[in-house]
PDB file of C-alpha atoms in Angstrom:
ATOM      1  CA  MET A   1      92.273 110.326  88.882  1.00  0.00           C
ATOM      2  CA  ALA A   2      91.323 113.924  88.326  1.00  0.00           C
ATOM      3  CA  LEU A   3      93.016 115.419  85.298  1.00  0.00           C
ATOM      4  CA  ILE A   4      91.629 118.964  85.420  1.00  0.00           C
ATOM      5  CA  PRO A   5      92.888 120.373  88.696  1.00  0.00           C
ATOM      6  CA  ASP A   6      90.821 122.547  90.982  1.00  0.00           C
ATOM      7  CA  HIS A   7      93.237 124.870  92.721  1.00  0.00           C
ATOM      8  CA  ARG A   8      90.874 124.959  95.654  1.00  0.00           C
ATOM      9  CA  HIS A   9      90.959 121.155  96.344  1.00  0.00           C
ATOM     10  CA  PHE A  10      92.978 121.510  93.803  1.00  0.00           C
ATOM     11  CA  VAL A  11     119.676 122.429  76.159  1.00  0.00           C
ATOM     12  CA  ARG A  12     121.034 119.812  75.290  1.00  0.00           C
ATOM     13  CA  LEU A  13     121.446 116.322  76.651  1.00  0.00           C
ATOM     14  CA  PRO A  14     124.877 116.618  78.322  1.00  0.00           C
ATOM     15  CA  VAL A  15     123.804 119.691  80.309  1.00  0.00           C
ATOM     16  CA  ILE A  16     120.585 118.068  81.498  1.00  0.00           C
ATOM     17  CA  ALA A  17     122.438 114.889  82.412  1.00  0.00           C
ATOM     18  CA  VAL A  18     124.861 116.833  84.586  1.00  0.00           C
ATOM     19  CA  LEU A  19     122.020 118.704  86.269  1.00  0.00           C
ATOM     20  CA  ALA A  20     120.162 115.449  86.897  1.00  0.00           C
ATOM     21  CA  GLY A  21     123.245 113.989  88.528  1.00  0.00           C
ATOM     22  CA  LEU A  22     123.607 117.012  90.789  1.00  0.00           C
ATOM     23  CA  VAL A  23     119.983 116.816  91.862  1.00  0.00           C
ATOM     24  CA  LEU A  24     120.177 113.089  92.581  1.00  0.00           C
ATOM     25  CA  ALA A  25     123.416 113.468  94.488  1.00  0.00           C
ATOM     26  CA  ALA A  26     121.785 116.086  96.689  1.00  0.00           C
ATOM     27  CA  CYS A  27     118.756 113.874  97.234  1.00  0.00           C
ATOM     28  CA  GLY A  28     120.588 110.857  98.632  1.00  0.00           C
ATOM     29  CA  SER A  29     120.369 107.139  97.974  1.00  0.00           C
ATOM     30  CA  ALA A  30     117.389 104.816  97.531  1.00  0.00           C
ATOM     31  CA  PRO A  31     114.998 104.873 100.499  1.00  0.00           C
ATOM     32  CA  SER A  32     115.381 102.159 103.130  1.00  0.00           C
ATOM     33  CA  SER A  33     115.261 104.133 106.396  1.00  0.00           C
ATOM     34  CA  GLU A  34     114.407 107.622 107.570  1.00  0.00           C
ATOM     35  CA  ALA A  35     117.990 108.726 107.035  1.00  0.00           C
ATOM     36  CA  ALA A  36     118.196 107.212 103.538  1.00  0.00           C
ATOM     37  CA  ARG A  37     114.710 108.212 102.352  1.00  0.00           C
ATOM     38  CA  TRP A  38     114.698 110.413  99.263  1.00  0.00           C
ATOM     39  CA  LYS A  39     114.506 114.042 100.338  1.00  0.00           C
ATOM     40  CA  PRO A  40     114.442 116.283  97.270  1.00  0.00           C
ATOM     41  CA  ARG A  41     116.028 119.661  97.838  1.00  0.00           C
ATOM     42  CA  PRO A  42     114.782 122.939  96.345  1.00  0.00           C
ATOM     43  CA  THR A  43     115.699 123.056  92.669  1.00  0.00           C
ATOM     44  CA  THR A  44     114.800 124.823  89.434  1.00  0.00           C
ATOM     45  CA  VAL A  45     115.686 121.747  87.346  1.00  0.00           C
ATOM     46  CA  PRO A  46     112.470 120.655  85.543  1.00  0.00           C
ATOM     47  CA  TRP A  47     110.456 117.559  86.426  1.00  0.00           C
ATOM     48  CA  GLN A  48     108.083 115.446  84.329  1.00  0.00           C
ATOM     49  CA  TRP A  49     104.445 114.671  85.103  1.00  0.00           C
ATOM     50  CA  GLN A  50     102.652 112.038  83.000  1.00  0.00           C
ATOM     51  CA  LEU A  51      99.453 110.333  84.167  1.00  0.00           C
ATOM     52  CA  GLN A  52      98.132 109.049  80.824  1.00  0.00           C
ATOM     53  CA  GLY A  53      99.499 107.164  77.840  1.00  0.00           C
ATOM     54  CA  LYS A  54     102.625 105.057  77.434  1.00  0.00           C
ATOM     55  CA  ILE A  55     105.361 106.531  79.609  1.00  0.00           C
ATOM     56  CA  ASP A  56     107.957 108.387  77.570  1.00  0.00           C
ATOM     57  CA  THR A  57     111.152 107.485  79.409  1.00  0.00           C
ATOM     58  CA  SER A  58     113.239 109.608  77.029  1.00  0.00           C
ATOM     59  CA  VAL A  59     112.223 112.909  78.675  1.00  0.00           C
ATOM     60  CA  LYS A  60     115.370 114.407  80.213  1.00  0.00           C
ATOM     61  CA  ALA A  61     113.983 115.089  83.682  1.00  0.00           C
ATOM     62  CA  PRO A  62     115.556 113.870  86.932  1.00  0.00           C
ATOM     63  CA  VAL A  63     112.113 113.382  88.528  1.00  0.00           C
ATOM     64  CA  TYR A  64     109.041 111.683  87.019  1.00  0.00           C
ATOM     65  CA  GLU A  65     105.540 111.470  88.465  1.00  0.00           C
ATOM     66  CA  VAL A  66     103.366 108.667  87.053  1.00  0.00           C
ATOM     67  CA  ASP A  67     100.178 106.772  87.927  1.00  0.00           C
ATOM     68  CA  GLY A  68     100.742 104.141  90.618  1.00  0.00           C
ATOM     69  CA  PHE A  69      98.155 101.720  89.256  1.00  0.00           C
ATOM     70  CA  ASP A  70      98.965 102.027  85.566  1.00  0.00           C
ATOM     71  CA  LEU A  71     102.730 101.809  85.743  1.00  0.00           C
ATOM     72  CA  GLY A  72     104.480  98.471  86.260  1.00  0.00           C
ATOM     73  CA  LYS A  73     107.675  97.875  88.204  1.00  0.00           C
ATOM     74  CA  ARG A  74     109.554  97.229  84.964  1.00  0.00           C
ATOM     75  CA  VAL A  75     109.116 100.852  83.890  1.00  0.00           C
ATOM     76  CA  VAL A  76     110.075 102.075  87.360  1.00  0.00           C
ATOM     77  CA  ARG A  77     113.276 100.043  87.083  1.00  0.00           C
ATOM     78  CA  LYS A  78     113.933 101.467  83.619  1.00  0.00           C
ATOM     79  CA  LEU A  79     113.596 105.008  84.920  1.00  0.00           C
ATOM     80  CA  HIS A  80     115.853 104.220  87.868  1.00  0.00           C
ATOM     81  CA  ALA A  81     118.435 102.822  85.457  1.00  0.00           C
ATOM     82  CA  LYS A  82     118.392 106.215  83.729  1.00  0.00           C
ATOM     83  CA  GLY A  83     119.035 107.955  87.052  1.00  0.00           C
ATOM     84  CA  ARG A  84     115.467 109.186  87.542  1.00  0.00           C
ATOM     85  CA  ARG A  85     113.508 109.377  90.771  1.00  0.00           C
ATOM     86  CA  VAL A  86     109.896 108.195  90.403  1.00  0.00           C
ATOM     87  CA  ILE A  87     106.805 109.470  92.259  1.00  0.00           C
ATOM     88  CA  CYS A  88     103.698 107.271  92.612  1.00  0.00           C
ATOM     89  CA  TYR A  89     100.442 109.133  91.973  1.00  0.00           C
ATOM     90  CA  LEU A  90      97.505 107.906  94.086  1.00  0.00           C
ATOM     91  CA  ASP A  91      94.150 109.296  95.153  1.00  0.00           C
ATOM     92  CA  VAL A  92      93.637 109.201  98.905  1.00  0.00           C
ATOM     93  CA  GLY A  93      90.812 111.688  99.403  1.00  0.00           C
ATOM     94  CA  SER A  94      88.535 110.485  96.618  1.00  0.00           C
ATOM     95  CA  TRP A  95      87.112 107.186  95.366  1.00  0.00           C
ATOM     96  CA  GLU A  96      87.416 106.232  91.699  1.00  0.00           C
ATOM     97  CA  ARG A  97      84.939 103.864  90.072  1.00  0.00           C
ATOM     98  CA  TYR A  98      87.500 102.680  87.502  1.00  0.00           C
ATOM     99  CA  ARG A  99      90.157 101.488  89.964  1.00  0.00           C
ATOM    100  CA  PRO A 100      90.579  97.732  90.583  1.00  0.00           C
ATOM    101  CA  ASP A 101      90.235  98.211  94.364  1.00  0.00           C
ATOM    102  CA  ARG A 102      86.988 100.186  94.198  1.00  0.00           C
ATOM    103  CA  ALA A 103      85.047  97.540  96.165  1.00  0.00           C
ATOM    104  CA  ALA A 104      87.475  97.835  99.099  1.00  0.00           C
ATOM    105  CA  PHE A 105      86.002 101.199 100.119  1.00  0.00           C
ATOM    106  CA  PRO A 106      82.870 100.944 102.320  1.00  0.00           C
ATOM    107  CA  LYS A 107      79.792 102.697 100.925  1.00  0.00           C
ATOM    108  CA  GLN A 108      79.386 104.861 104.013  1.00  0.00           C
ATOM    109  CA  VAL A 109      82.643 106.718 103.303  1.00  0.00           C
ATOM    110  CA  ILE A 110      81.782 107.550  99.662  1.00  0.00           C
ATOM    111  CA  GLY A 111      80.299 111.017  99.271  1.00  0.00           C
ATOM    112  CA  ARG A 112      79.494 113.602  96.632  1.00  0.00           C
ATOM    113  CA  LYS A 113      80.723 113.490  93.062  1.00  0.00           C
ATOM    114  CA  TYR A 114      83.962 115.262  92.370  1.00  0.00           C
ATOM    115  CA  GLN A 115      82.786 118.169  90.222  1.00  0.00           C
ATOM    116  CA  GLY A 116      83.360 117.426  86.544  1.00  0.00           C
ATOM    117  CA  TYR A 117      84.187 113.753  87.110  1.00  0.00           C
ATOM    118  CA  PRO A 118      81.145 111.469  87.342  1.00  0.00           C
ATOM    119  CA  ASP A 119      83.276 108.408  88.126  1.00  0.00           C
ATOM    120  CA  GLU A 120      84.998 110.023  91.092  1.00  0.00           C
ATOM    121  CA  ARG A 121      83.591 110.825  94.546  1.00  0.00           C
ATOM    122  CA  TRP A 122      84.922 112.401  97.697  1.00  0.00           C
ATOM    123  CA  LEU A 123      85.758 110.258 100.722  1.00  0.00           C
ATOM    124  CA  ASP A 124      84.937 110.817 104.376  1.00  0.00           C
ATOM    125  CA  ILE A 125      88.496 111.279 105.589  1.00  0.00           C
ATOM    126  CA  ARG A 126      87.283 111.405 109.198  1.00  0.00           C
ATOM    127  CA  ARG A 127      86.817 107.626 109.031  1.00  0.00           C
ATOM    128  CA  ILE A 128      90.444 106.560 108.990  1.00  0.00           C
ATOM    129  CA  ASP A 129      89.291 103.356 110.685  1.00  0.00           C
ATOM    130  CA  LEU A 130      87.431 102.413 107.482  1.00  0.00           C
ATOM    131  CA  LEU A 131      89.893 103.898 104.993  1.00  0.00           C
ATOM    132  CA  ALA A 132      93.080 102.523 106.511  1.00  0.00           C
ATOM    133  CA  LYS A 133      92.950  99.067 104.924  1.00  0.00           C
ATOM    134  CA  PRO A 134      92.453 100.085 101.262  1.00  0.00           C
ATOM    135  CA  LEU A 135      94.806 103.062 101.521  1.00  0.00           C
ATOM    136  CA  LYS A 136      97.551 101.019 103.153  1.00  0.00           C
ATOM    137  CA  ALA A 137      97.161  98.520 100.316  1.00  0.00           C
ATOM    138  CA  ARG A 138      97.693 101.364  97.831  1.00  0.00           C
ATOM    139  CA  PHE A 139     100.850 102.517  99.619  1.00  0.00           C
ATOM    140  CA  ASP A 140     102.077  98.914  99.641  1.00  0.00           C
ATOM    141  CA  LEU A 141     101.503  98.803  95.881  1.00  0.00           C
ATOM    142  CA  CYS A 142     103.820 101.785  95.402  1.00  0.00           C
ATOM    143  CA  ARG A 143     106.443 100.198  97.635  1.00  0.00           C
ATOM    144  CA  ARG A 144     106.344  96.851  95.800  1.00  0.00           C
ATOM    145  CA  LYS A 145     106.839  98.573  92.475  1.00  0.00           C
ATOM    146  CA  GLY A 146     109.930 100.345  93.778  1.00  0.00           C
ATOM    147  CA  PHE A 147     108.726 103.957  93.788  1.00  0.00           C
ATOM    148  CA  ASP A 148     110.779 106.567  95.609  1.00  0.00           C
ATOM    149  CA  ALA A 149     107.810 108.639  96.762  1.00  0.00           C
ATOM    150  CA  VAL A 150     104.026 108.923  96.862  1.00  0.00           C
ATOM    151  CA  GLU A 151     101.903 111.893  95.824  1.00  0.00           C
ATOM    152  CA  PRO A 152      98.543 111.426  97.627  1.00  0.00           C
ATOM    153  CA  ASP A 153      95.967 113.462  95.715  1.00  0.00           C
ATOM    154  CA  ASN A 154      92.780 115.172  96.854  1.00  0.00           C
ATOM    155  CA  ASP A 155      94.094 115.825 100.323  1.00  0.00           C
ATOM    156  CA  ASN A 156      92.101 119.025 100.918  1.00  0.00           C
ATOM    157  CA  GLY A 157      88.479 117.873 100.866  1.00  0.00           C
ATOM    158  CA  PHE A 158      87.688 120.187 103.762  1.00  0.00           C
ATOM    159  CA  THR A 159      87.581 123.102 101.306  1.00  0.00           C
ATOM    160  CA  ASN A 160      85.110 121.318  98.990  1.00  0.00           C
ATOM    161  CA  ARG A 161      81.524 120.085  98.942  1.00  0.00           C
ATOM    162  CA  THR A 162      82.244 116.486  99.811  1.00  0.00           C
ATOM    163  CA  GLY A 163      78.925 115.497 101.398  1.00  0.00           C
ATOM    164  CA  PHE A 164      80.615 115.345 104.792  1.00  0.00           C
ATOM    165  CA  PRO A 165      81.131 118.112 107.408  1.00  0.00           C
ATOM    166  CA  LEU A 166      84.915 118.003 107.165  1.00  0.00           C
ATOM    167  CA  THR A 167      86.944 120.496 109.165  1.00  0.00           C
ATOM    168  CA  ALA A 168      90.488 121.762 108.847  1.00  0.00           C
ATOM    169  CA  ALA A 169      91.357 119.690 111.917  1.00  0.00           C
ATOM    170  CA  ASP A 170      89.966 116.562 110.238  1.00  0.00           C
ATOM    171  CA  GLN A 171      92.127 117.251 107.214  1.00  0.00           C
ATOM    172  CA  LEU A 172      95.294 117.814 109.226  1.00  0.00           C
ATOM    173  CA  ARG A 173      94.749 114.576 111.127  1.00  0.00           C
ATOM    174  CA  PHE A 174      94.183 112.599 107.927  1.00  0.00           C
ATOM    175  CA  ASN A 175      97.094 114.149 106.026  1.00  0.00           C
ATOM    176  CA  ARG A 176      99.495 113.478 108.887  1.00  0.00           C
ATOM    177  CA  TRP A 177      98.282 109.885 109.035  1.00  0.00           C
ATOM    178  CA  VAL A 178      98.946 109.505 105.296  1.00  0.00           C
ATOM    179  CA  ALA A 179     102.457 110.927 105.706  1.00  0.00           C
ATOM    180  CA  ARG A 180     103.241 108.504 108.529  1.00  0.00           C
ATOM    181  CA  GLN A 181     102.009 105.510 106.547  1.00  0.00           C
ATOM    182  CA  VAL A 182     104.112 106.379 103.501  1.00  0.00           C
ATOM    183  CA  HIS A 183     107.192 107.009 105.629  1.00  0.00           C
ATOM    184  CA  ARG A 184     106.789 103.636 107.345  1.00  0.00           C
ATOM    185  CA  ARG A 185     107.127 102.062 103.919  1.00  0.00           C
ATOM    186  CA  GLY A 186     110.442 103.792 103.247  1.00  0.00           C
ATOM    187  CA  MET A 187     109.139 106.307 100.712  1.00  0.00           C
ATOM    188  CA  SER A 188     108.960 110.080 100.801  1.00  0.00           C
ATOM    189  CA  VAL A 189     105.595 111.826 100.585  1.00  0.00           C
ATOM    190  CA  ALA A 190     104.369 114.960  98.822  1.00  0.00           C
ATOM    191  CA  LEU A 191     101.775 117.445  99.939  1.00  0.00           C
ATOM    192  CA  LYS A 192      99.466 117.956  96.961  1.00  0.00           C
ATOM    193  CA  ASN A 193      98.141 121.509  96.781  1.00  0.00           C
ATOM    194  CA  ASP A 194      96.288 122.296 100.077  1.00  0.00           C
ATOM    195  CA  PRO A 195      97.746 125.816 100.231  1.00  0.00           C
ATOM    196  CA  GLU A 196      95.686 126.632 103.326  1.00  0.00           C
ATOM    197  CA  GLN A 197      97.572 124.052 105.381  1.00  0.00           C
ATOM    198  CA  ALA A 198     100.955 124.028 103.662  1.00  0.00           C
ATOM    199  CA  PRO A 199     102.641 126.049 106.440  1.00  0.00           C
ATOM    200  CA  GLN A 200     101.422 123.554 109.053  1.00  0.00           C
ATOM    201  CA  LEU A 201     102.350 120.471 107.035  1.00  0.00           C
ATOM    202  CA  ALA A 202     105.729 121.496 105.627  1.00  0.00           C
ATOM    203  CA  ARG A 203     107.494 119.882 108.571  1.00  0.00           C
ATOM    204  CA  VAL A 204     105.755 116.511 108.061  1.00  0.00           C
ATOM    205  CA  PHE A 205     105.811 116.197 104.256  1.00  0.00           C
ATOM    206  CA  ASP A 206     109.052 115.807 102.305  1.00  0.00           C
ATOM    207  CA  PHE A 207     108.178 118.015  99.334  1.00  0.00           C
ATOM    208  CA  ALA A 208     105.160 119.560  97.593  1.00  0.00           C
ATOM    209  CA  VAL A 209     103.432 119.016  94.244  1.00  0.00           C
ATOM    210  CA  VAL A 210     101.489 122.114  93.269  1.00  0.00           C
ATOM    211  CA  GLU A 211      99.186 123.067  90.403  1.00  0.00           C
ATOM    212  CA  GLN A 212      98.583 126.546  89.000  1.00  0.00           C
ATOM    213  CA  CYS A 213      99.834 128.444  92.017  1.00  0.00           C
ATOM    214  CA  PHE A 214     101.169 131.222  89.803  1.00  0.00           C
ATOM    215  CA  GLN A 215      97.850 131.576  88.003  1.00  0.00           C
ATOM    216  CA  TYR A 216      95.958 131.744  91.302  1.00  0.00           C
ATOM    217  CA  HIS A 217      98.604 133.678  93.248  1.00  0.00           C
ATOM    218  CA  GLU A 218      99.100 130.992  95.902  1.00  0.00           C
ATOM    219  CA  CYS A 219     102.765 130.112  95.472  1.00  0.00           C
ATOM    220  CA  GLY A 220     103.900 132.054  98.513  1.00  0.00           C
ATOM    221  CA  ARG A 221     102.005 129.649 100.756  1.00  0.00           C
ATOM    222  CA  PHE A 222     104.429 126.894  99.792  1.00  0.00           C
ATOM    223  CA  SER A 223     107.558 128.872 100.680  1.00  0.00           C
ATOM    224  CA  PRO A 224     107.791 127.064 104.071  1.00  0.00           C
ATOM    225  CA  PHE A 225     108.872 123.963 102.129  1.00  0.00           C
ATOM    226  CA  VAL A 226     111.780 125.786 100.510  1.00  0.00           C
ATOM    227  CA  LYS A 227     112.728 127.372 103.834  1.00  0.00           C
ATOM    228  CA  ARG A 228     112.982 123.864 105.258  1.00  0.00           C
ATOM    229  CA  GLY A 229     115.169 122.748 102.368  1.00  0.00           C
ATOM    230  CA  LYS A 230     112.383 120.831 100.598  1.00  0.00           C
ATOM    231  CA  ALA A 231     111.489 120.878  96.904  1.00  0.00           C
ATOM    232  CA  VAL A 232     108.330 122.287  95.338  1.00  0.00           C
ATOM    233  CA  PHE A 233     107.393 120.715  91.985  1.00  0.00           C
ATOM    234  CA  GLU A 234     104.918 123.014  90.235  1.00  0.00           C
ATOM    235  CA  ALA A 235     102.846 122.795  87.035  1.00  0.00           C
ATOM    236  CA  GLU A 236     100.919 125.425  85.102  1.00  0.00           C
ATOM    237  CA  TYR A 237      98.336 124.670  82.399  1.00  0.00           C
ATOM    238  CA  GLU A 238      97.060 127.992  81.093  1.00  0.00           C
ATOM    239  CA  ILE A 239      99.635 130.742  81.511  1.00  0.00           C
ATOM    240  CA  ARG A 240     102.764 130.960  79.372  1.00  0.00           C
ATOM    241  CA  PRO A 241     106.207 130.183  80.795  1.00  0.00           C
ATOM    242  CA  ALA A 242     107.206 133.803  80.232  1.00  0.00           C
ATOM    243  CA  LYS A 243     104.616 134.685  82.871  1.00  0.00           C
ATOM    244  CA  PHE A 244     105.882 132.372  85.594  1.00  0.00           C
ATOM    245  CA  CYS A 245     109.416 131.102  84.963  1.00  0.00           C
ATOM    246  CA  SER A 246     111.287 134.049  86.457  1.00  0.00           C
ATOM    247  CA  LYS A 247     109.025 133.928  89.524  1.00  0.00           C
ATOM    248  CA  ALA A 248     109.574 130.184  89.865  1.00  0.00           C
ATOM    249  CA  SER A 249     113.322 130.679  89.699  1.00  0.00           C
ATOM    250  CA  ALA A 250     113.185 133.344  92.407  1.00  0.00           C
ATOM    251  CA  LEU A 251     111.172 131.003  94.640  1.00  0.00           C
ATOM    252  CA  ARG A 252     113.444 128.035  93.805  1.00  0.00           C
ATOM    253  CA  PHE A 253     110.497 126.037  92.454  1.00  0.00           C
ATOM    254  CA  SER A 254     110.803 123.378  89.749  1.00  0.00           C
ATOM    255  CA  ALA A 255     108.101 124.639  87.357  1.00  0.00           C
ATOM    256  CA  ILE A 256     106.801 123.267  84.062  1.00  0.00           C
ATOM    257  CA  ARG A 257     103.986 123.924  81.608  1.00  0.00           C
ATOM    258  CA  LYS A 258     101.716 120.934  80.867  1.00  0.00           C
ATOM    259  CA  SER A 259      98.318 120.264  79.287  1.00  0.00           C
ATOM    260  CA  TYR A 260      95.363 119.227  81.436  1.00  0.00           C
ATOM    261  CA  ASP A 261      95.409 115.660  80.115  1.00  0.00           C
ATOM    262  CA  LEU A 262      98.921 115.141  81.529  1.00  0.00           C
ATOM    263  CA  LEU A 263     100.236 113.151  78.596  1.00  0.00           C
ATOM    264  CA  ALA A 264     103.992 113.001  77.989  1.00  0.00           C
ATOM    265  CA  ARG A 265     103.834 116.072  75.757  1.00  0.00           C
ATOM    266  CA  PRO A 266     103.734 118.981  75.852  1.00  0.00           C
ATOM    267  CA  TRP A 267     106.539 119.286  78.348  1.00  0.00           C
ATOM    268  CA  ILE A 268     107.630 122.894  78.395  1.00  0.00           C
ATOM    269  CA  THR A 269     110.349 123.702  80.895  1.00  0.00           C
ATOM    270  CA  CYS A 270     111.672 126.827  82.477  1.00  0.00           C
ATOM    271  CA  PRO A 271     115.370 127.626  82.049  1.00  0.00           C
ATOM    272  CA  SER A 272     117.292 126.148  84.986  1.00  0.00           C
TER     273      SER A 272
END
C-alpha cells in the first residue's frame, strides 16, 4: 500500500446528514446486479479516505475508502448502518511483501521496487494468466466483507519503471479486465489516477479516485467521468483548500485535503 502518491503512477451534523441522504438516494441501492450496482453521481459533498489506524466511523462523510485487508466486515456493516458507502482499497498493479497473500504471486511477475517503498514492487500486468488467481481472490475478499466498490491501485504502471516493457495497450487491457472482474462480483470500480487513459476508461469504470490533480494541473483529464454522470473523488496533500476548493466545485469534484499517511485526521473538506 503506497501512502505517498506519485501523480505519474500516481456545518453541522443535520446539514451533513441531509446531504448524505441525498447522495445515497442518487446512488441507488446495495449492489446485486448491473442495474442495482452503486453508481455514484458527480457531487461536491466530501468523502473520507483512511488507510491507516483504527477507522473513525464518526466522520460525517457519505463515502469512506478504507483498506480491504485491514478492515473487517463488522466495520463495513457499522458504516452501512450509518448510511455510508464503503470503498475497498486494493493494490492490483504492485506486489506488497507485507500482505498475507504475498506468496500467491509468481516470482516471474514481480518487478522493480516501487520508488520509496522497499516492500512494494511493480507487477507485470501483461501476465493476466498468472495474476488472475490472486487478484480474483482479492476481489472476492472485498465482496465477502460487503464493500460497495473497489479502488484498484497502481493501475498505470506503463508510465513507470516497472522492470517490464509495458505499453499503453497493455495497461488498457489489464484495467478493463480488472473492471470486468469487479463488476461480476456486484461491486462498482474506480479508476485510480491514470490521467493519460481516463478519457478512454471513463465508460468502463464507475467513478474515479484521484490524487493531487489540482497541484499537478491534471484535473481536466477526468472531466469525461463527470460528463458521463460519474463521480470524481479527489484528494490533495500539499496545497491549501483555498487553492483548490472553488475549482473542485466548478468541476463537480468531491475534494478533500488529507495528509500523506491517510489517517482519519486531518480531514479538511471543501464547502459543499
